[in-house]
């Protein structure tokens, strides 16, 4: 589970619906990824980190 990602989304007022649209995936797919049931692709991780203005390591606790 990516609790840091969830927190950053709240801090930046980004909903799952908004992020799913940006990543061009369904909300349910995003939910699976956020909850660790599926992996983010490298491109998705880069987009998320760019949107949140954080490094991939900061967003995904790597």
PDB file of C-alpha atoms in Angstrom:
ATOM      1  CA  UNK A   1       0.000   0.000   0.000  1.00  0.00           C
ATOM      2  CA  UNK A   2       1.221   3.472  -0.839  1.00  0.00           C
ATOM      3  CA  UNK A   3       0.108   5.500   2.183  1.00  0.00           C
ATOM      4  CA  UNK A   4       2.621   8.257   1.334  1.00  0.00           C
ATOM      5  CA  UNK A   5       1.022   8.607  -2.102  1.00  0.00           C
ATOM      6  CA  UNK A   6      -2.420   8.856  -0.526  1.00  0.00           C
ATOM      7  CA  UNK A   7      -1.204  11.570   1.840  1.00  0.00           C
ATOM      8  CA  UNK A   8       0.411  13.554  -0.973  1.00  0.00           C
ATOM      9  CA  UNK A   9      -2.779  13.315  -3.002  1.00  0.00           C
ATOM     10  CA  UNK A  10      -4.744  14.797  -0.089  1.00  0.00           C
ATOM     11  CA  UNK A  11      -2.136  17.544   0.458  1.00  0.00           C
ATOM     12  CA  UNK A  12      -2.348  18.482  -3.220  1.00  0.00           C
ATOM     13  CA  UNK A  13      -6.143  18.138  -3.521  1.00  0.00           C
ATOM     14  CA  UNK A  14      -5.833  15.428  -6.157  1.00  0.00           C
ATOM     15  CA  UNK A  15      -8.661  12.917  -6.214  1.00  0.00           C
ATOM     16  CA  UNK A  16      -8.383   9.352  -7.415  1.00  0.00           C
ATOM     17  CA  UNK A  17     -10.683  10.338 -10.267  1.00  0.00           C
ATOM     18  CA  UNK A  18      -8.342  13.176 -11.323  1.00  0.00           C
ATOM     19  CA  UNK A  19      -5.221  11.037 -11.064  1.00  0.00           C
ATOM     20  CA  UNK A  20      -6.811   8.151 -12.963  1.00  0.00           C
ATOM     21  CA  UNK A  21      -7.749  10.538 -15.765  1.00  0.00           C
ATOM     22  CA  UNK A  22      -4.204  11.949 -15.917  1.00  0.00           C
ATOM     23  CA  UNK A  23      -2.739   8.436 -16.015  1.00  0.00           C
ATOM     24  CA  UNK A  24      -5.376   7.327 -18.544  1.00  0.00           C
ATOM     25  CA  UNK A  25      -6.471   4.374 -16.412  1.00  0.00           C
ATOM     26  CA  UNK A  26      -9.747   3.508 -14.702  1.00  0.00           C
ATOM     27  CA  UNK A  27     -10.417   4.501 -11.109  1.00  0.00           C
ATOM     28  CA  UNK A  28     -10.602   0.832 -10.117  1.00  0.00           C
ATOM     29  CA  UNK A  29      -7.199   0.161 -11.710  1.00  0.00           C
ATOM     30  CA  UNK A  30      -5.733   3.130  -9.843  1.00  0.00           C
ATOM     31  CA  UNK A  31      -7.283   1.876  -6.615  1.00  0.00           C
ATOM     32  CA  UNK A  32      -5.655  -1.539  -7.142  1.00  0.00           C
ATOM     33  CA  UNK A  33      -2.305   0.154  -7.709  1.00  0.00           C
ATOM     34  CA  UNK A  34      -2.590   2.451  -4.681  1.00  0.00           C
ATOM     35  CA  UNK A  35      -3.532  -0.506  -2.491  1.00  0.00           C
ATOM     36  CA  UNK A  36      -0.593  -2.593  -3.717  1.00  0.00           C
ATOM     37  CA  UNK A  37      -2.650  -5.179  -5.594  1.00  0.00           C
ATOM     38  CA  UNK A  38      -1.076  -4.115  -8.890  1.00  0.00           C
ATOM     39  CA  UNK A  39       2.117  -2.255  -9.764  1.00  0.00           C
ATOM     40  CA  UNK A  40       2.520   1.203 -11.237  1.00  0.00           C
ATOM     41  CA  UNK A  41       4.407   1.222 -14.520  1.00  0.00           C
ATOM     42  CA  UNK A  42       7.590   3.280 -14.669  1.00  0.00           C
ATOM     43  CA  UNK A  43       5.831   5.856 -16.854  1.00  0.00           C
ATOM     44  CA  UNK A  44       2.910   6.089 -14.409  1.00  0.00           C
ATOM     45  CA  UNK A  45       5.304   6.510 -11.484  1.00  0.00           C
ATOM     46  CA  UNK A  46       7.134   9.289 -13.343  1.00  0.00           C
ATOM     47  CA  UNK A  47       3.853  11.082 -14.120  1.00  0.00           C
ATOM     48  CA  UNK A  48       2.691  10.814 -10.506  1.00  0.00           C
ATOM     49  CA  UNK A  49       5.974  12.146  -9.154  1.00  0.00           C
ATOM     50  CA  UNK A  50       5.934  15.019 -11.650  1.00  0.00           C
ATOM     51  CA  UNK A  51       2.337  15.944 -10.753  1.00  0.00           C
ATOM     52  CA  UNK A  52       3.151  15.905  -7.028  1.00  0.00           C
ATOM     53  CA  UNK A  53       6.496  17.677  -7.552  1.00  0.00           C
ATOM     54  CA  UNK A  54       8.294  14.951  -5.592  1.00  0.00           C
ATOM     55  CA  UNK A  55      10.843  12.325  -6.492  1.00  0.00           C
ATOM     56  CA  UNK A  56       9.670   8.808  -7.272  1.00  0.00           C
ATOM     57  CA  UNK A  57      11.469   7.683  -4.109  1.00  0.00           C
ATOM     58  CA  UNK A  58       9.510  10.166  -1.983  1.00  0.00           C
ATOM     59  CA  UNK A  59       6.146   9.247  -3.474  1.00  0.00           C
ATOM     60  CA  UNK A  60       6.565   5.487  -3.397  1.00  0.00           C
ATOM     61  CA  UNK A  61       8.741   5.108  -0.271  1.00  0.00           C
ATOM     62  CA  UNK A  62      11.568   3.475  -2.197  1.00  0.00           C
TER      63      UNK A  62
END
